[in-house]
JSON list of C-alpha atoms and ligand atoms in Angstrom, two decimals:
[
{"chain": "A", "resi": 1, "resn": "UNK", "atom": "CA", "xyz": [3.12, -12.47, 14.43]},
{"chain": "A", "resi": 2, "resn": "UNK", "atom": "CA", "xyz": [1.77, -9.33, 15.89]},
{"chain": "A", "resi": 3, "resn": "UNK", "atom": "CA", "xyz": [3.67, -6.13, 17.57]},
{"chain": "A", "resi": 4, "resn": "UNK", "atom": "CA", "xyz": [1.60, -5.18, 20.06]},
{"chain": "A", "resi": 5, "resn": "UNK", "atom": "CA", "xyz": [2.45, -1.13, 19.55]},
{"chain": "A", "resi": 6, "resn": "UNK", "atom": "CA", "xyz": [0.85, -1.61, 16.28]},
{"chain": "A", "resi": 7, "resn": "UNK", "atom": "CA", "xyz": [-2.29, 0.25, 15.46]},
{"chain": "A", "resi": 8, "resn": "UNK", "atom": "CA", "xyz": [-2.43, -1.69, 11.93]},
{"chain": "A", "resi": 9, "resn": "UNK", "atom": "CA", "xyz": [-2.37, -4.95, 13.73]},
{"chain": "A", "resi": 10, "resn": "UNK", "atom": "CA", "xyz": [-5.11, -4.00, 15.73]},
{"chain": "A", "resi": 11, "resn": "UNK", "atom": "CA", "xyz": [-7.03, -2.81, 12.83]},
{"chain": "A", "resi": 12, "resn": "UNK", "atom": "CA", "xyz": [-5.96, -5.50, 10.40]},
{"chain": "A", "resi": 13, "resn": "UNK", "atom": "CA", "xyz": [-6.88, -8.13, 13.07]},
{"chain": "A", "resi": 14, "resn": "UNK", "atom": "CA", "xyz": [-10.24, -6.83, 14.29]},
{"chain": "A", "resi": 15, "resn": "UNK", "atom": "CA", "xyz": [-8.81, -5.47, 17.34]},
{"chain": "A", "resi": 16, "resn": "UNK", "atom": "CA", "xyz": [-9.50, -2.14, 16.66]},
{"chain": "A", "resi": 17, "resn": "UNK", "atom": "CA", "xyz": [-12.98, -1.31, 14.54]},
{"chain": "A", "resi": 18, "resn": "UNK", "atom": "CA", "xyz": [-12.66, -0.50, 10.78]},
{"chain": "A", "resi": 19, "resn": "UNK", "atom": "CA", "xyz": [-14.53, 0.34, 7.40]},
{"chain": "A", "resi": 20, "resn": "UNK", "atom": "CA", "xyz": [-13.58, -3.36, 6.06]},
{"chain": "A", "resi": 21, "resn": "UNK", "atom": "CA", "xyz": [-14.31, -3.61, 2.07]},
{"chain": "A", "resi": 22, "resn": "UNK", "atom": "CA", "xyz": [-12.62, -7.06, 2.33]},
{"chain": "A", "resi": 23, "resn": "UNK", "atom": "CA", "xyz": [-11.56, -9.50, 4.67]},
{"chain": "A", "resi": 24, "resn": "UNK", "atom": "CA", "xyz": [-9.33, -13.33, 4.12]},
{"chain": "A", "resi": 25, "resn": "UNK", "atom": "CA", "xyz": [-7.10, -15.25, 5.97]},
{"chain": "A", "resi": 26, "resn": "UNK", "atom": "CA", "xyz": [-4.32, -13.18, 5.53]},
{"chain": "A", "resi": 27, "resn": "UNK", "atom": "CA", "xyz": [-5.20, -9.74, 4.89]},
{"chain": "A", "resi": 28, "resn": "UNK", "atom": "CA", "xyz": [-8.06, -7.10, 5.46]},
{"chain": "A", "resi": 29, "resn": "UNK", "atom": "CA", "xyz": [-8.94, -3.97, 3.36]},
{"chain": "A", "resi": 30, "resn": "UNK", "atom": "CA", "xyz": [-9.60, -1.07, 5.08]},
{"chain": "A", "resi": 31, "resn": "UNK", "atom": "CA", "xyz": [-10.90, 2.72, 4.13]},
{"chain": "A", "resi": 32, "resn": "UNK", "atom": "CA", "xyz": [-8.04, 4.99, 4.81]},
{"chain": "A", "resi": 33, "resn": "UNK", "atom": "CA", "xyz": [-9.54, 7.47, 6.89]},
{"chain": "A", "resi": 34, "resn": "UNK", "atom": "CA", "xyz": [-7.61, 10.38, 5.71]},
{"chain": "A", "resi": 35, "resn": "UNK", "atom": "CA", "xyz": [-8.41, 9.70, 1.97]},
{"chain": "A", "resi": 36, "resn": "UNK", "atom": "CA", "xyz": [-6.29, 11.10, -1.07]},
{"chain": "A", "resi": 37, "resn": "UNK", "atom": "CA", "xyz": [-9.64, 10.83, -3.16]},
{"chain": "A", "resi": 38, "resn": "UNK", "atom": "CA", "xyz": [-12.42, 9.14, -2.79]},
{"chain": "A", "resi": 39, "resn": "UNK", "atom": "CA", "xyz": [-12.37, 5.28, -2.15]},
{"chain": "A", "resi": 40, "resn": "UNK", "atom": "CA", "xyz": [-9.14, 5.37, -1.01]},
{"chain": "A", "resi": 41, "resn": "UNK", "atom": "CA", "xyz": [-8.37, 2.33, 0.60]},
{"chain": "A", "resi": 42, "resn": "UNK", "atom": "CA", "xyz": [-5.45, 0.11, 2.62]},
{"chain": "A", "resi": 43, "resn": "UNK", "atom": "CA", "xyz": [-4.44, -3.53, 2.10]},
{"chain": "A", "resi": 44, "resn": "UNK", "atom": "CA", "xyz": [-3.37, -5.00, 5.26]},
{"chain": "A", "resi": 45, "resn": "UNK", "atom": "CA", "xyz": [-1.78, -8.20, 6.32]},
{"chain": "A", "resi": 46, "resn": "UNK", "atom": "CA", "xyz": [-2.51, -9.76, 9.00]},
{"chain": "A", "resi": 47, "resn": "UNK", "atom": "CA", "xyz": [0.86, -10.48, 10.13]},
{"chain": "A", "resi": 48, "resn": "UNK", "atom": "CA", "xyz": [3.47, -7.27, 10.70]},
{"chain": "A", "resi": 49, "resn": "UNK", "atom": "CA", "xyz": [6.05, -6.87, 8.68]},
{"chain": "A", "resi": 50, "resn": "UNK", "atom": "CA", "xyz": [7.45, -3.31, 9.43]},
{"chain": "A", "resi": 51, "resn": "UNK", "atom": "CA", "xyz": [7.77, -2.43, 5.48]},
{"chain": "A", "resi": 52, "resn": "UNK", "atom": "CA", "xyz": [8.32, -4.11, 2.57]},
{"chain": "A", "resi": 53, "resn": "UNK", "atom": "CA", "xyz": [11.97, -5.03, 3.17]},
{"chain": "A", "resi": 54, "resn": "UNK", "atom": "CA", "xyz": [10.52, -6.95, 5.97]},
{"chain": "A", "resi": 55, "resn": "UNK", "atom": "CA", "xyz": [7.30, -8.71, 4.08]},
{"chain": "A", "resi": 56, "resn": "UNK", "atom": "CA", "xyz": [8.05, -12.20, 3.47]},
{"chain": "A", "resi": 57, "resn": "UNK", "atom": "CA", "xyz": [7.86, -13.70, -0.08]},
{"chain": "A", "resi": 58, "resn": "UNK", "atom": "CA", "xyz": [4.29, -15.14, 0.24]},
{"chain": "A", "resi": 59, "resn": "UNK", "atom": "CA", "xyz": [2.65, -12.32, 1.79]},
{"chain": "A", "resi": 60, "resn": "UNK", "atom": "CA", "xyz": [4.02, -10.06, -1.40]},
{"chain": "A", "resi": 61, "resn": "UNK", "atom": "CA", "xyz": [3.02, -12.63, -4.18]},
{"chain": "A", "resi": 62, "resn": "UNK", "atom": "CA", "xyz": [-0.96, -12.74, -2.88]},
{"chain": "A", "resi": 63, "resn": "UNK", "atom": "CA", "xyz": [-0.91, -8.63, -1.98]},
{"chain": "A", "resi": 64, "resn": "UNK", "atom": "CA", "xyz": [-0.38, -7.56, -5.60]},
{"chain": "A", "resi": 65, "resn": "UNK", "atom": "CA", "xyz": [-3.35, -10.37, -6.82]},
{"chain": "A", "resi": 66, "resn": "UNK", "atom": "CA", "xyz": [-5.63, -8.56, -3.96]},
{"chain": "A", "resi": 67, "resn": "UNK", "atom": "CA", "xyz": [-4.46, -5.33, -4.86]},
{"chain": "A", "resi": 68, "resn": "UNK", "atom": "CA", "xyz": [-5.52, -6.27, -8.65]},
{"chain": "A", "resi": 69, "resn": "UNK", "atom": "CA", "xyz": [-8.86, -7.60, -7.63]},
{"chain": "A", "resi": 70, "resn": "UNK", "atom": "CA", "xyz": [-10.02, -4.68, -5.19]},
{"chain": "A", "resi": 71, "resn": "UNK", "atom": "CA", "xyz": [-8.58, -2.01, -7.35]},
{"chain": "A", "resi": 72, "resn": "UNK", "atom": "CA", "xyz": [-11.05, -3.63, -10.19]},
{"chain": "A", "resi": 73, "resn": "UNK", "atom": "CA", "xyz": [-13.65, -3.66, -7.76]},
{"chain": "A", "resi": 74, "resn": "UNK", "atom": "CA", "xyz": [-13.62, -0.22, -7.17]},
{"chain": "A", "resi": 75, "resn": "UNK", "atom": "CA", "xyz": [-13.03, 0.96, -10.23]},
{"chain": "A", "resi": 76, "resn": "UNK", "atom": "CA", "xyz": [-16.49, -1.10, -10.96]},
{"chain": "A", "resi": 77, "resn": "UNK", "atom": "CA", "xyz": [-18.28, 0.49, -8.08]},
{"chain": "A", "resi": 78, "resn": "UNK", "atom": "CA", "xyz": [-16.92, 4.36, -8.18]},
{"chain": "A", "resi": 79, "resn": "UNK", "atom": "CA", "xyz": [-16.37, 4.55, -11.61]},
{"chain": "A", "resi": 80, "resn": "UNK", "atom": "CA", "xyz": [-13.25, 5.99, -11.60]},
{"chain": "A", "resi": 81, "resn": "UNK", "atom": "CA", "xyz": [-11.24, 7.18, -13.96]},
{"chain": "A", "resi": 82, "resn": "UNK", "atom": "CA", "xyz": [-7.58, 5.62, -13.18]},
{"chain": "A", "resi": 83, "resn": "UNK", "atom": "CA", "xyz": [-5.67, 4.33, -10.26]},
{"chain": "A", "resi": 84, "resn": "UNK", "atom": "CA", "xyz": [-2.39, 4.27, -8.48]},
{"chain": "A", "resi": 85, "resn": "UNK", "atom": "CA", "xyz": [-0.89, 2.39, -6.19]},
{"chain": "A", "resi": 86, "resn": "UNK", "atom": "CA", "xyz": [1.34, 3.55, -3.33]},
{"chain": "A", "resi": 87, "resn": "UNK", "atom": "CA", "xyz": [3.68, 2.04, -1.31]},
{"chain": "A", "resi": 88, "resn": "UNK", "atom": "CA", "xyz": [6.08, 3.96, 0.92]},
{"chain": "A", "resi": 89, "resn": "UNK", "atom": "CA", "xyz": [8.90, 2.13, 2.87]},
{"chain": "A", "resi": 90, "resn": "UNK", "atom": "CA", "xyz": [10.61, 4.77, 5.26]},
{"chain": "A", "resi": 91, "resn": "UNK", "atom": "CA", "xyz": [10.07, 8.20, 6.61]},
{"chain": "A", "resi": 92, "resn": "UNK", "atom": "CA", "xyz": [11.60, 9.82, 4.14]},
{"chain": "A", "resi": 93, "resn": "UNK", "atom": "CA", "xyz": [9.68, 8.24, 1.28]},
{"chain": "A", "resi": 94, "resn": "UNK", "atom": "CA", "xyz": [6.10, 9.32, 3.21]},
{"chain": "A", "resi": 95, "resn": "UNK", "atom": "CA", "xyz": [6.05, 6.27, 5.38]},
{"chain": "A", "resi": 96, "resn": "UNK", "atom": "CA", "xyz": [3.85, 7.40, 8.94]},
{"chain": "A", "resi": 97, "resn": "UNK", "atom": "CA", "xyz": [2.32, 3.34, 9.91]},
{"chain": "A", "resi": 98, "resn": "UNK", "atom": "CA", "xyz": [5.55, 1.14, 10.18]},
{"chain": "A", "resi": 99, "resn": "UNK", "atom": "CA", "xyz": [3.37, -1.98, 9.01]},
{"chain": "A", "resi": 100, "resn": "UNK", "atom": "CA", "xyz": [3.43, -2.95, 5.37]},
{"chain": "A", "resi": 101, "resn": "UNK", "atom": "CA", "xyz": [0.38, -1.44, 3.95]},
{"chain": "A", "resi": 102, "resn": "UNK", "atom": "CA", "xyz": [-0.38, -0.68, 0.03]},
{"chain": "A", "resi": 103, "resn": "UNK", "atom": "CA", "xyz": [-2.66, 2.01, -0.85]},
{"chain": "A", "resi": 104, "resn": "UNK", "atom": "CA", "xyz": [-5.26, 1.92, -3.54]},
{"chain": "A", "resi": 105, "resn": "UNK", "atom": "CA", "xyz": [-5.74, 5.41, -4.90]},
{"chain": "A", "resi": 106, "resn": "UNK", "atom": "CA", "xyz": [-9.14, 5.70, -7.00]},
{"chain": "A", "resi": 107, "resn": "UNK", "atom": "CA", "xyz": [-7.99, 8.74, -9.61]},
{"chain": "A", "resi": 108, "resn": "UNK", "atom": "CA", "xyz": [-10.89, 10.74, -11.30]},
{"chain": "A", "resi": 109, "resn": "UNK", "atom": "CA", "xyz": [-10.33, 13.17, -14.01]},
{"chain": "A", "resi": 110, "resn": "UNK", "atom": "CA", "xyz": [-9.39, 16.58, -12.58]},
{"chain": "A", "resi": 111, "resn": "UNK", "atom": "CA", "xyz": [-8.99, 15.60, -9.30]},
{"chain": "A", "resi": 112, "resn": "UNK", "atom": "CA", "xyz": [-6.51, 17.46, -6.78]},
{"chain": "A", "resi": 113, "resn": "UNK", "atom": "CA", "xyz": [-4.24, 14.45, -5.75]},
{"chain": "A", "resi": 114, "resn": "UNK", "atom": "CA", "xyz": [-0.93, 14.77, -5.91]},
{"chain": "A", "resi": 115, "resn": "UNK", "atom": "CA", "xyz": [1.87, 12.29, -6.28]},
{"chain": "A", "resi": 116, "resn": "UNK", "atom": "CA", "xyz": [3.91, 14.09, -8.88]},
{"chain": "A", "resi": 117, "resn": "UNK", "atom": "CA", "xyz": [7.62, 14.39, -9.10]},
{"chain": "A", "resi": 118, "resn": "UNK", "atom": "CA", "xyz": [9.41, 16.68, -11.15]},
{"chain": "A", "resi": 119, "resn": "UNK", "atom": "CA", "xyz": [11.93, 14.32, -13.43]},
{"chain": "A", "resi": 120, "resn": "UNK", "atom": "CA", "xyz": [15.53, 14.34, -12.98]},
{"chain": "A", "resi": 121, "resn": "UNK", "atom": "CA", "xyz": [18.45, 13.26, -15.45]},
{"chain": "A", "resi": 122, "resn": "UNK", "atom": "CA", "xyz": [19.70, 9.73, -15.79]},
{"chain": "A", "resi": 123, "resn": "UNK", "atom": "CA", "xyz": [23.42, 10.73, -15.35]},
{"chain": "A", "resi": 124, "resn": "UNK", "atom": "CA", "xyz": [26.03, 8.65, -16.84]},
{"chain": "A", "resi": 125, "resn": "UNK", "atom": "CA", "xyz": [27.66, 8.16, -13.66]},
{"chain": "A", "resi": 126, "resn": "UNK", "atom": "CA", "xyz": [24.73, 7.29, -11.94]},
{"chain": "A", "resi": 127, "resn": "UNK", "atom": "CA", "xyz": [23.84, 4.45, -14.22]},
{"chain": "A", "resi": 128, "resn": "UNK", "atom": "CA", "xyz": [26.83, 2.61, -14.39]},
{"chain": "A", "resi": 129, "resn": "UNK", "atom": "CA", "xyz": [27.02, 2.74, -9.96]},
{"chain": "A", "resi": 130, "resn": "UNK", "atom": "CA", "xyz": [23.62, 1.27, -10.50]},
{"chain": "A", "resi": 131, "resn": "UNK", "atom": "CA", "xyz": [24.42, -1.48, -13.50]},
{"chain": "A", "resi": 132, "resn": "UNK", "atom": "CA", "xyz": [27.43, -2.07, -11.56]},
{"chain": "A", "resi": 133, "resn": "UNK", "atom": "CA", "xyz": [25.25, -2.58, -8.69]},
{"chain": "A", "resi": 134, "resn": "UNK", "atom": "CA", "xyz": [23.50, -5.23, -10.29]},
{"chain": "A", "resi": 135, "resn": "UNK", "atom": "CA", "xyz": [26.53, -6.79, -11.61]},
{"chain": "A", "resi": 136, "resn": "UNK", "atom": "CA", "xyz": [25.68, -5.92, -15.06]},
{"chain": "B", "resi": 1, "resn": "5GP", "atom": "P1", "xyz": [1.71, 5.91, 5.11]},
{"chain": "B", "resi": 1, "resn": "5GP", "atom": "O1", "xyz": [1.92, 7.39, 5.23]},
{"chain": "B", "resi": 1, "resn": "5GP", "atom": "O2", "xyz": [2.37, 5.16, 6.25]},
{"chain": "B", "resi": 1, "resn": "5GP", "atom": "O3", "xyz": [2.07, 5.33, 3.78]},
{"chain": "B", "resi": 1, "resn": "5GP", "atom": "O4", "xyz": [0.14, 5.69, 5.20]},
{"chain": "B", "resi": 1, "resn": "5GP", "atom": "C1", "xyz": [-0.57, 5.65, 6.39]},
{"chain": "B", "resi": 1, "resn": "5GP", "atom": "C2", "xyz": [-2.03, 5.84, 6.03]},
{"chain": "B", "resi": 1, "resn": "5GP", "atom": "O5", "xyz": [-2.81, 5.33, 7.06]},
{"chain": "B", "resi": 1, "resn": "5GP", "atom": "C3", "xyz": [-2.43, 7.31, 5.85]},
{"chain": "B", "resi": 1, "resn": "5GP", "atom": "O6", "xyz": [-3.01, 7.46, 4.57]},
{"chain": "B", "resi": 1, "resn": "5GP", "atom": "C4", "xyz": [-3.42, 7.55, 6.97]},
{"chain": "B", "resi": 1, "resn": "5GP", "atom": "O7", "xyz": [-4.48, 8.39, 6.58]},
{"chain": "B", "resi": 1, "resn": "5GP", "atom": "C5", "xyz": [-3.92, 6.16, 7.29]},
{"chain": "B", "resi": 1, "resn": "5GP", "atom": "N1", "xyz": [-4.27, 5.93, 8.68]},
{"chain": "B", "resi": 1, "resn": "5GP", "atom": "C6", "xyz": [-3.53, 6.22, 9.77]},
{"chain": "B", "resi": 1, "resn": "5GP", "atom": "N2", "xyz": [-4.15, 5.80, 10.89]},
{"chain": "B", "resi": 1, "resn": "5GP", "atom": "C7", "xyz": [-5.31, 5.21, 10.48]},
{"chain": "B", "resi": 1, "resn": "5GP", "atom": "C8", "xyz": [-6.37, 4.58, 11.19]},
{"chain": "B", "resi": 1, "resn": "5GP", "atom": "O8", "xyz": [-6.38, 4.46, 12.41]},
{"chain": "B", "resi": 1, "resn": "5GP", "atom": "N3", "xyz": [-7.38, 4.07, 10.44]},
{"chain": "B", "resi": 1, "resn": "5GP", "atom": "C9", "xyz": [-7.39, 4.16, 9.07]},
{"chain": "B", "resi": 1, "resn": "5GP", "atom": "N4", "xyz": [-8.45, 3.63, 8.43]},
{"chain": "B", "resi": 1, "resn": "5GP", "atom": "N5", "xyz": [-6.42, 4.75, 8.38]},
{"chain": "B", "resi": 1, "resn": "5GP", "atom": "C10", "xyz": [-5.38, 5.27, 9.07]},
{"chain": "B", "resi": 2, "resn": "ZN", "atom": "ZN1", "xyz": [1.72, -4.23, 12.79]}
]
């Protein structure tokens, strides 16, 4: 299903022009056009789930196997030295496009990107909330 105040659905269904590496049934691949490095692209699916709370079961088993298989294809093509992959869910984690996208970061040795954190502790307390969380 689409929302129809989407500009990812747009894009991810051809409404809306795009630099498409890759194109299926379910998803598209798309340039970012404000690029962390060079190469940096967006998996889209077709359908909108708001984040990944939202995506359904199927459409998060076959993004990771295209994520996998584009990643590798860039890395081929740009020679690259690394990769991450992003995913924000929220405002406060980074999130701007409230439709379930996962970026491909190419990573080259030296390069300015940064999506550092400065560790923390693993407190005590905080582990056994957690465990206890989990039932554990
Ligand atoms: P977020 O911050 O939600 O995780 O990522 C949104 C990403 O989408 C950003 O990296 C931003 O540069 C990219 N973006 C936003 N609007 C457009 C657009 O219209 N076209 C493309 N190709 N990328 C977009
Ligand atoms: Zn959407």
């Amino acid at each position: 299903m689409k929302n129809q105040d989407c500009i990812f659905c747009k894009i991810a269904n051809g409404e809306i022009p795009s630099a498409t590496l890759y194109e299926d049934e379910d998803f598209r691949v798309i340039l970012d056009l404000g690029p962390a490095s060079k190469g940096h692209a967006l998996i889209l699916p077709k359908e909108h789930f708001a984040d990944l709370y939202e995506l359904s079961d199927e459409a998060a088993s076959k993004a990771l196997v295209l994520a996998k298989k584009i990643a590798a294809k860039l890395t081929e093509i740009l020679k690259c030295d690394g990769f991450n992959i992003v995913q924000n869910n929220g405002t406060c984690a980074g999130q701007t496009v409230f439709h379930f996208h996962i970026h491909l970061i190419p990573r080259y040795k030296n390069d300015s990107v940064g999506l550092g954190w400065t560790p923390g502790t693993l407190t005590s307390e905080d582990k056994d909330e957690i465990l206890a969380g989990f039932g554990k």
